[in-house]
Coordinates of N, CA and C in Angstrom, one line a residue:
X1 N 12.8 -17.4 -17.4 CA 12.3 -18.4 -16.3 C 10.4 -19.0 -15.4
X2 N 9.6 -19.4 -15.8 CA 8.2 -20.1 -15.9 C 8.1 -19.7 -14.3
X3 N 7.1 -18.7 -13.9 CA 6.8 -18.2 -12.9 C 5.2 -19.6 -12.6
X4 N 4.8 -19.7 -11.6 CA 3.7 -20.7 -10.7 C 2.1 -19.1 -10.5
X5 N 1.5 -19.9 -10.5 CA 0.0 -19.1 -10.1 C 0.3 -17.7 -9.0
X6 N 0.8 -18.4 -8.0 CA 1.0 -17.2 -6.8 C 2.1 -16.0 -7.5
X7 N 3.2 -16.7 -8.2 CA 4.2 -15.4 -8.7 C 3.6 -14.5 -10.1
X8 N 2.7 -14.8 -10.8 CA 1.6 -14.3 -11.7 C 0.5 -13.2 -11.2
X9 N 0.1 -13.9 -10.3 CA -0.5 -12.7 -10.0 C 0.2 -11.6 -8.7
X10 N 1.4 -12.0 -9.0 CA 1.9 -10.8 -8.3 C 2.4 -9.7 -9.1
X11 N 3.4 -10.7 -10.5 CA 3.1 -10.2 -11.4 C 2.8 -8.8 -11.5
X12 N 1.5 -9.7 -12.2 CA 0.0 -9.1 -12.9 C -0.2 -7.4 -11.6
X13 N -0.4 -8.0 -10.2 CA -0.8 -6.5 -9.8 C 0.2 -5.3 -10.3
X14 N 1.8 -5.6 -10.0 CA 2.6 -4.8 -10.2 C 1.6 -3.9 -11.7
X15 N 1.9 -4.4 -12.5 CA 1.5 -4.1 -14.0 C 0.1 -3.5 -13.4
X16 N -0.9 -3.4 -12.7 CA -2.0 -3.3 -12.7 C -1.7 -1.6 -12.2
X17 N -0.8 -1.5 -11.0 CA -0.4 -0.5 -10.0 C -0.9 0.9 -10.6
X18 N 0.6 0.9 -12.0 CA 0.4 2.3 -12.7 C -0.4 2.3 -13.5
X19 N -1.8 1.7 -13.4 CA -2.8 1.9 -14.8 C -4.2 2.7 -13.8
X20 N -3.8 2.5 -11.9 CA -5.0 2.8 -11.5 C -4.5 3.9 -10.9
X21 N -2.9 4.2 -10.8 CA -1.7 5.3 -10.5 C -3.1 6.8 -11.7
X22 N -2.4 6.1 -12.8 CA -3.5 7.3 -14.3 C -4.9 7.4 -13.8
X23 N -5.8 6.2 -14.1 CA -6.8 6.3 -13.4 C -7.8 7.3 -12.3
X24 N -7.1 7.1 -11.3 CA -7.1 8.1 -10.4 C -7.0 9.7 -10.4
X25 N -5.7 9.9 -11.5 CA -5.5 11.3 -12.3 C -5.8 11.4 -12.7
X26 N -7.1 11.0 -13.5 CA -7.5 11.6 -14.5 C -9.4 11.7 -13.9
X27 N -8.6 13.2 -13.9 CA -10.2 13.8 -13.5 C -10.6 14.4 -14.2
X28 N -10.5 14.4 -15.8 CA -11.6 14.4 -16.8 C -12.8 13.4 -17.2
X29 N -12.2 11.8 -16.7 CA -12.5 11.0 -16.4 C -13.6 10.6 -15.6
X30 N -15.0 10.3 -15.9 CA -16.3 11.1 -15.2 C -16.4 9.1 -13.8
X31 N -16.3 9.4 -12.3 CA -16.2 8.6 -11.6 C -14.6 7.7 -11.8
X32 N -13.5 8.9 -11.8 CA -12.4 8.8 -12.0 C -12.3 7.5 -10.7
X33 N -12.4 8.6 -9.3 CA -12.4 8.0 -8.3 C -12.8 6.5 -8.0
X34 N -13.8 6.1 -8.7 CA -14.9 5.0 -8.1 C -14.0 3.7 -9.2
X35 N -13.9 4.6 -10.2 CA -12.9 3.1 -11.3 C -11.9 2.6 -10.9
X36 N -10.9 3.9 -10.5 CA -9.7 3.5 -9.5 C -9.6 2.5 -8.1
X37 N -10.9 2.6 -7.4 CA -11.1 2.0 -6.3 C -11.5 0.1 -7.0
X38 N -12.3 0.3 -7.7 CA -12.3 -0.6 -8.2 C -11.3 -2.1 -9.0
X39 N -9.7 -0.7 -9.6 CA -9.1 -1.0 -9.7 C -7.6 -1.5 -9.1
X40 N -7.7 -1.0 -7.8 CA -7.0 -0.9 -6.4 C -7.4 -1.8 -5.8
X41 N -8.3 -2.2 -5.7 CA -9.3 -3.4 -5.0 C -8.9 -4.8 -5.9
X42 N -9.3 -4.4 -7.0 CA -8.7 -5.9 -7.5 C -7.4 -6.7 -7.5
X43 N -6.5 -5.0 -7.4 CA -4.9 -5.3 -7.2 C -4.4 -5.8 -5.8
X44 N -5.1 -5.7 -4.7 CA -5.2 -6.0 -3.3 C -6.3 -7.2 -2.9
X45 N -6.6 -7.6 -3.7 CA -7.1 -8.6 -3.8 C -6.4 -9.8 -4.4
X46 N -5.7 -9.6 -5.0 CA -5.0 -10.3 -5.8 C -2.8 -10.7 -4.4
X47 N -3.4 -9.3 -4.4 CA -2.6 -10.1 -2.4 C -3.4 -11.4 -1.7
X48 N -4.5 -11.2 -1.3 CA -4.8 -12.5 -0.8 C -4.5 -13.1 -1.5
X49 N -4.9 -13.3 -2.5 CA -4.9 -15.0 -3.3 C -3.8 -15.2 -3.4
X50 N -2.7 -14.8 -4.1 CA -1.3 -14.9 -4.0 C -1.0 -16.1 -2.7
X51 N -0.9 -15.6 -2.2 CA -0.4 -15.9 -0.4 C -1.3 -17.6 -0.1
X52 N -2.2 -17.3 -0.4 CA -3.2 -18.4 0.3 C -2.9 -19.3 -0.7
X53 N -2.6 -18.9 -2.2 CA -2.3 -20.0 -3.4 C -0.5 -20.3 -2.8
X54 N -0.4 -19.6 -2.4 CA 1.0 -20.4 -2.6 C 1.3 -21.7 -1.1
X55 N 0.8 -21.1 -0.1 CA 0.8 -22.0 0.8 C -0.3 -23.1 1.3
X56 N -0.9 -22.6 0.3 CA -2.2 -24.8 0.7 C -1.1 -25.5 -0.9
X57 N -1.1 -25.2 -1.8 CA -0.5 -26.0 -2.9 C 0.8 -25.7 -3.5
X58 N 1.4 -25.3 -1.6 CA 3.3 -26.1 -1.8 C 4.2 -25.0 -2.6
X59 N 3.2 -23.9 -3.5 CA 4.1 -23.0 -4.6 C 5.2 -21.7 -3.4
X60 N 5.1 -21.4 -2.6 CA 6.2 -20.7 -1.8 C 7.6 -20.4 -1.7
X61 N 8.3 -19.5 -3.1 CA 9.5 -19.8 -3.2 C 10.4 -18.5 -3.5
X62 N 11.6 -18.5 -3.6 CA 12.4 -17.6 -2.7 C 11.6 -16.0 -3.3
X63 N 11.6 -16.4 -5.3 CA 10.8 -15.6 -5.6 C 10.2 -14.6 -5.2
X64 N 8.5 -15.8 -4.7 CA 7.5 -15.1 -4.3 C 7.8 -14.0 -3.2
X65 N 8.8 -14.2 -2.4 CA 8.9 -14.2 -1.1 C 9.6 -12.5 -1.3
X66 N 10.6 -12.2 -1.7 CA 11.0 -10.9 -3.3 C 10.7 -9.7 -3.0
X67 N 9.5 -10.8 -4.2 CA 8.6 -9.8 -5.1 C 6.9 -9.3 -5.2
X68 N 6.8 -10.1 -4.1 CA 5.5 -10.0 -3.2 C 4.9 -8.8 -2.7
X69 N 6.3 -8.6 -1.2 CA 6.5 -7.0 -1.6 C 6.2 -5.9 -1.6
X70 N 7.4 -6.2 -2.9 CA 8.0 -5.2 -3.9 C 6.6 -4.6 -4.6
X71 N 5.2 -5.6 -4.5 CA 4.7 -5.5 -5.1 C 3.1 -4.5 -4.8
X72 N 3.2 -5.3 -3.5 CA 2.5 -4.2 -1.9 C 3.0 -2.9 -1.8
X73 N 4.5 -2.9 -1.8 CA 4.8 -1.9 -1.9 C 3.9 -0.4 -2.7
X74 N 4.8 -1.3 -3.7 CA 5.0 0.0 -4.9 C 3.0 0.0 -5.5
X75 N 2.7 -0.7 -4.5 CA 0.4 0.0 -5.0 C 0.7 0.6 -4.0
X76 N 0.4 -0.1 -2.7 CA 0.1 1.6 -1.5 C 1.1 2.9 -1.7
X77 N 1.9 3.0 -2.6 CA 2.5 3.7 -2.8 C 2.4 4.9 -4.1
X78 N 1.9 4.2 -4.9 CA 1.5 4.9 -5.8 C 0.3 5.2 -5.3
X79 N -0.6 4.9 -4.7 CA -1.9 5.4 -3.7 C -1.8 6.8 -3.0
X80 N -0.4 6.6 -2.6 CA -0.1 7.9 -1.3 C 0.4 8.6 -2.4
X81 N 1.1 8.4 -3.5 CA 0.8 9.9 -4.4 C 0.2 9.7 -5.1
X82 N -0.5 9.4 -5.8 CA -2.0 10.0 -5.9 C -2.8 11.2 -5.3
X83 N -2.5 10.7 -4.0 CA -3.7 11.7 -2.2 C -2.5 12.4 -2.8
X84 N -1.2 12.7 -2.6 CA 0.0 13.5 -2.2 C -1.2 14.6 -3.1
X85 N -0.8 14.1 -4.6 CA -1.0 15.0 -5.7 C -2.4 15.6 -5.9
X86 N -3.0 15.0 -5.0 CA -4.6 15.8 -4.8 C -5.1 17.0 -4.4
X87 N -3.8 16.2 -2.9 CA -4.1 17.2 -1.8 C -4.6 16.6 -0.1
X88 N -4.4 15.3 -0.6 CA -4.9 14.2 0.9 C -3.6 13.6 0.9
X89 N -2.8 14.4 1.4 CA -1.9 13.7 1.9 C -0.3 14.2 2.1
X90 N -0.1 14.1 3.4 CA 1.0 15.4 3.9 C 2.0 14.2 3.1
X91 N 2.7 15.9 3.3 CA 4.2 15.3 1.8 C 5.2 14.5 3.4
X92 N 5.5 14.2 4.4 CA 5.8 14.3 5.6 C 5.4 12.2 6.0
X93 N 4.0 12.3 5.3 CA 3.5 10.7 5.7 C 4.3 9.8 4.5
X94 N 3.9 10.6 2.9 CA 5.1 9.8 2.4 C 6.8 9.9 2.7
X95 N 7.0 10.9 2.8 CA 8.6 10.8 3.1 C 8.9 9.8 4.2
X96 N 8.5 9.3 4.9 CA 7.7 8.2 6.3 C 8.1 6.8 5.9
X97 N 6.5 6.5 5.5 CA 7.5 5.4 4.8 C 7.6 4.8 3.4
X98 N 8.2 6.7 2.8 CA 9.0 5.7 2.1 C 10.3 5.9 2.2
X99 N 11.1 6.1 3.2 CA 12.2 6.1 4.3 C 12.3 4.7 4.2
X100 N 10.6 4.2 5.6 CA 10.9 2.7 5.8 C 10.9 1.9 4.8
X101 N 10.7 2.0 3.3 CA 10.4 1.5 2.6 C 11.8 0.7 2.2
X102 N 12.4 2.1 1.6 CA 13.9 2.1 0.9 C 15.0 1.7 1.8
X103 N 14.3 1.6 3.5 CA 15.7 0.6 4.5 C 15.5 -0.4 4.6
X104 N 14.0 -0.9 4.0 CA 13.8 -2.5 4.6 C 13.9 -2.9 3.4
X105 N 13.8 -2.4 2.1 CA 14.3 -3.3 0.7 C 16.0 -3.2 0.7
X106 N 16.8 -2.7 1.0 CA 18.7 -2.5 1.0 C 18.4 -3.7 2.4
X107 N 18.0 -3.7 3.4 CA 17.7 -5.6 4.3 C 18.1 -6.5 3.9
X108 N 16.6 -6.5 2.9 CA 16.0 -7.2 1.8 C 17.1 -7.6 0.8
X109 N 18.0 -6.8 0.6 CA 19.0 -7.5 -0.7 C 20.3 -7.7 -0.2
X110 N 20.8 -7.1 1.0 CA 22.2 -7.6 1.9 C 20.8 -8.9 1.9
X111 N 20.4 -9.1 2.8 CA 19.9 -11.0 3.6 C 20.3 -11.9 2.1
X112 N 19.5 -11.2 1.0 CA 19.5 -11.9 -0.4 C 20.9 -11.9 -0.8
X113 N 21.9 -11.4 0.0 CA 23.3 -11.7 -0.5 C 24.4 -12.3 -0.1
X114 N 23.7 -13.0 1.2 CA 24.0 -13.4 1.8 C 22.8 -15.4 1.7
X115 N 22.1 -15.3 0.6 CA 21.8 -17.0 0.8 C 20.1 -16.9 2.1
X116 N 19.8 -15.3 2.5 CA 18.9 -15.4 3.7 C 18.2 -14.8 3.1
X117 N 16.8 -15.0 3.7 CA 15.0 -14.4 2.9 C 13.5 -14.1 4.0
X118 N 14.6 -12.7 3.7 CA 13.6 -12.5 5.5 C 11.8 -12.0 4.9
X119 N 11.3 -12.6 4.9 CA 10.0 -12.4 5.3 C 8.9 -11.0 6.2
X120 N 8.3 -10.6 5.7 CA 7.5 -9.5 6.1 C 7.1 -9.8 7.8
X121 N 7.3 -9.1 8.8 CA 6.9 -8.8 9.6 C 5.2 -9.1 9.8
X122 N 4.8 -9.8 11.2 CA 3.4 -9.2 12.0 C 2.9 -8.1 11.4
X123 N 4.3 -6.4 11.8 CA 3.7 -5.2 11.6 C 3.7 -5.2 10.4
X124 N 4.7 -5.2 9.7 CA 4.3 -4.9 8.2 C 3.9 -5.3 7.2
X125 N 2.9 -6.5 7.7 CA 1.5 -7.2 7.3 C 0.5 -5.5 7.3
X126 N 0.1 -6.2 9.1 CA -0.4 -5.1 9.3 C -1.0 -3.3 9.1
X127 N 0.5 -3.4 8.3 CA 0.9 -1.7 8.1 C 0.7 -1.5 6.2
X128 N 0.7 -2.6 5.6 CA -0.1 -2.9 3.8 C -1.4 -3.6 4.4
X129 N -2.3 -4.0 5.4 CA -3.4 -4.2 5.1 C -4.5 -2.8 6.0
X130 N -4.0 -2.1 6.7 CA -4.5 -1.0 7.1 C -4.4 -0.4 5.8
X131 N -2.9 0.7 5.3 CA -2.7 1.5 4.5 C -4.1 0.8 3.2
X132 N -3.9 -0.4 2.7 CA -5.3 -0.7 1.5 C -6.5 -0.5 1.7
X133 N -7.2 -1.4 3.1 CA -7.9 -0.3 3.9 C -8.4 1.2 3.8
X134 N -7.7 1.5 4.4 CA -8.2 3.0 4.4 C -7.5 4.0 2.7
X135 N -7.0 3.0 1.7 CA -7.6 3.8 0.9 C -8.6 3.7 0.1
X136 N -9.3 2.4 0.2 CA -9.9 2.1 -0.3 C -11.4 3.3 0.8
X137 N -10.7 3.6 2.2 CA -11.9 4.2 2.9 C -12.3 5.7 1.7
X138 N -10.6 6.1 1.4 CA -10.7 7.7 1.5 C -10.7 7.8 -0.1
X139 N -10.9 6.9 -1.2 CA -11.1 6.7 -2.8 C -12.5 7.1 -3.3
X140 N -13.0 6.1 -1.5 CA -14.5 5.9 -1.8 C -15.3 7.5 -1.3
X141 N -14.9 8.1 -0.2 CA -15.2 9.3 0.6 C -15.1 10.8 -0.6
X142 N -14.2 9.8 -1.9 CA -13.6 11.6 -2.8 C -14.5 11.2 -4.1
X143 N -15.2 9.6 -3.8 CA -16.1 9.5 -5.0 C -17.5 10.4 -4.0
X144 N -17.9 10.0 -3.4 CA -18.8 11.0 -2.3 C -19.0 12.2 -2.4
X145 N -17.7 12.4 -1.7 CA -17.5 14.4 -1.5 C -17.6 14.8 -3.3
X146 N -17.5 14.8 -4.1 CA -17.8 15.2 -5.6 C -18.8 14.5 -6.0
X147 N -19.5 12.9 -6.0 CA -20.9 13.4 -7.0 C -21.7 13.2 -6.4
X148 N -22.2 13.2 -4.7 CA -23.1 12.7 -3.5 C -22.5 13.6 -2.3
X149 N -22.6 14.8 -2.4 CA -22.4 15.4 -0.6 C -23.1 14.9 -0.5
X150 N -22.7 14.5 1.1 CA -24.3 14.0 2.5 C -24.3 15.7 3.3
X151 N -25.5 15.4 3.4 CA -26.0 17.0 3.7 C -27.4 16.4 4.6
X152 N -26.7 16.3 5.9 CA -27.6 16.5 6.9 C -28.0 17.9 7.6
X153 N -29.5 17.4 6.9 CA -30.2 18.8 7.5 C -29.9 20.0 7.1
X154 N -30.3 21.3 8.1 CA -29.1 22.8 7.3 C -27.2 22.6 7.9
X155 N -26.7 21.4 8.5 CA -25.3 20.5 8.0 C -25.1 20.0 6.8
X156 N -24.1 21.3 6.0 CA -23.3 20.2 5.1 C -21.5 19.3 4.9
X157 N -21.8 18.2 5.6 CA -20.9 17.3 5.8 C -19.6 16.8 5.4
X158 N -19.4 17.8 3.7 CA -18.0 17.8 3.3 C -17.9 19.1 3.0
X159 N -18.4 20.4 3.5 CA -18.4 21.8 4.7 C -17.8 21.3 6.1
X160 N -18.4 21.5 6.7 CA -17.7 21.1 8.4 C -16.9 19.8 8.7
X161 N -16.4 18.5 7.7 CA -15.4 17.6 8.1 C -14.5 17.7 6.2
X162 N -13.2 17.8 6.8 CA -12.6 18.2 5.6 C -11.8 16.6 5.3
X163 N -12.4 17.0 3.9 CA -11.5 15.1 3.5 C -10.4 14.5 3.7
X164 N -9.3 16.5 3.5 CA -8.0 16.2 3.7 C -8.2 16.0 4.8
X165 N -8.4 16.2 5.7 CA -7.7 16.3 7.0 C -8.5 14.9 7.9
X166 N -9.6 14.2 7.0 CA -9.9 13.0 7.2 C -9.4 11.5 7.2
X167 N -8.4 12.6 5.5 CA -7.8 10.6 4.6 C -6.1 11.4 5.9
X168 N -5.2 12.3 6.0 CA -4.8 13.1 6.6 C -4.7 11.9 7.7
X169 N -5.6 12.0 9.0 CA -6.0 11.5 10.2 C -5.0 10.0 9.5
X170 N -6.2 9.5 8.5 CA -5.7 7.6 8.4 C -4.9 7.6 8.0
X171 N -4.2 8.3 7.0 CA -2.7 8.1 6.2 C -1.2 8.4 8.2
X172 N -2.0 9.5 8.4 CA -1.2 9.1 9.7 C -1.0 8.3 10.0
X173 N -2.0 7.0 10.6 CA -2.0 6.1 11.3 C -0.7 5.5 10.1
X174 N -0.9 4.9 9.2 CA -0.3 3.8 8.1 C 1.3 4.5 8.6
X175 N 1.6 5.7 8.4 CA 2.7 5.9 9.0 C 3.8 5.5 10.1
X176 N 3.2 5.6 11.1 CA 2.9 5.1 12.3 C 3.6 3.9 12.2
X177 N 2.7 2.6 12.0 CA 2.9 1.1 11.8 C 3.8 1.4 11.1
X178 N 4.5 2.4 9.7 CA 5.4 1.7 8.7 C 6.6 1.8 9.6
X179 N 6.7 2.9 10.5 CA 7.7 3.7 11.6 C 8.2 2.5 12.4
X180 N 7.4 1.9 13.4 CA 7.5 0.6 14.0 C 7.3 -1.2 13.8
X181 N 7.2 -1.0 12.6 CA 7.3 -2.3 11.4 C 8.7 -2.0 11.3
X182 N 9.3 -1.0 10.6 CA 10.7 -1.3 10.2 C 11.5 -1.8 11.3
X183 N 11.5 -0.4 12.2 CA 12.3 -0.7 13.6 C 12.8 -2.4 14.1
X184 N 11.1 -2.1 13.5 CA 10.8 -4.1 14.0 C 11.8 -5.1 13.2
X185 N 11.5 -5.1 12.0 CA 11.7 -5.9 11.1 C 13.7 -5.1 10.8
X186 N 14.5 -4.0 12.1 CA 15.9 -3.9 11.9 C 16.2 -4.8 13.1
X187 N 15.6 -5.2 13.2 CA 16.1 -5.8 15.8 C 15.8 -7.3 14.6
X188 N 14.8 -7.7 13.6 CA 15.2 -9.6 13.6 C 16.1 -9.2 12.2
X189 N 16.0 -8.2 12.1 CA 17.0 -8.9 11.2 C 18.8 -8.7 11.2
X190 N 19.3 -8.8 12.8 CA 20.1 -8.2 13.2 C 20.7 -10.4 13.4
X191 N 19.3 -10.7 13.5 CA 19.6 -12.0 14.2 C 20.2 -12.7 13.0
X192 N 20.3 -12.6 11.4 CA 20.4 -13.0 10.5 C 22.0 -12.5 9.7
X193 N 21.5 -11.1 9.8 CA 22.4 -10.5 9.3 C 23.9 -9.4 10.0
X194 N 25.3 -10.0 9.8 CA 26.2 -8.9 10.5 C 25.9 -8.1 9.9
X195 N 26.4 -6.9 11.0 CA 26.4 -5.8 10.2 C 27.3 -5.3 10.5
X196 N 28.6 -6.0 11.0 CA 30.0 -5.6 11.5 C 30.9 -5.5 9.6
X197 N 30.0 -6.1 8.8 CA 31.1 -7.0 7.6 C 30.7 -6.2 6.5

């Protein structure tokens, strides 16, 4: 199967994801968080570009509609797992987000089996954008806290503002958005899927 440019970018994002996670967790690599941040940003940019290209060049495909959300989930889930590994993400955040993703993936597969493609809703897109944005912020803070701790007078900011607390606060916001978008998706899916069969 020959892929168009938007779908190639989506596949590239999926390939980049494990590289991002490996660099993020490679503690012996100098400035690994900064390197991971750059890789994550590149992957996130492909997400913005592929959608625009698909709409601009009329290259929207069912394959792209299904694969693009999966690529997004791979990238954002990798970040969550990385943060959990280094103690910056509560396990319940991961549980909520992954449960939502599995449920939505199941609905998408059920719909696809019936020849119906259900695109991501506004709340789902907001969740993804927010999660990507907060991931960038958290990795930037990881880099700053490790290599350039902020000190104002006698106040050592890292000592007073726990990076773990900041990270968990931001990621709980994404967990709430994930739950909201998931519920809305389930409600919308009832319009095209007969769950009694």
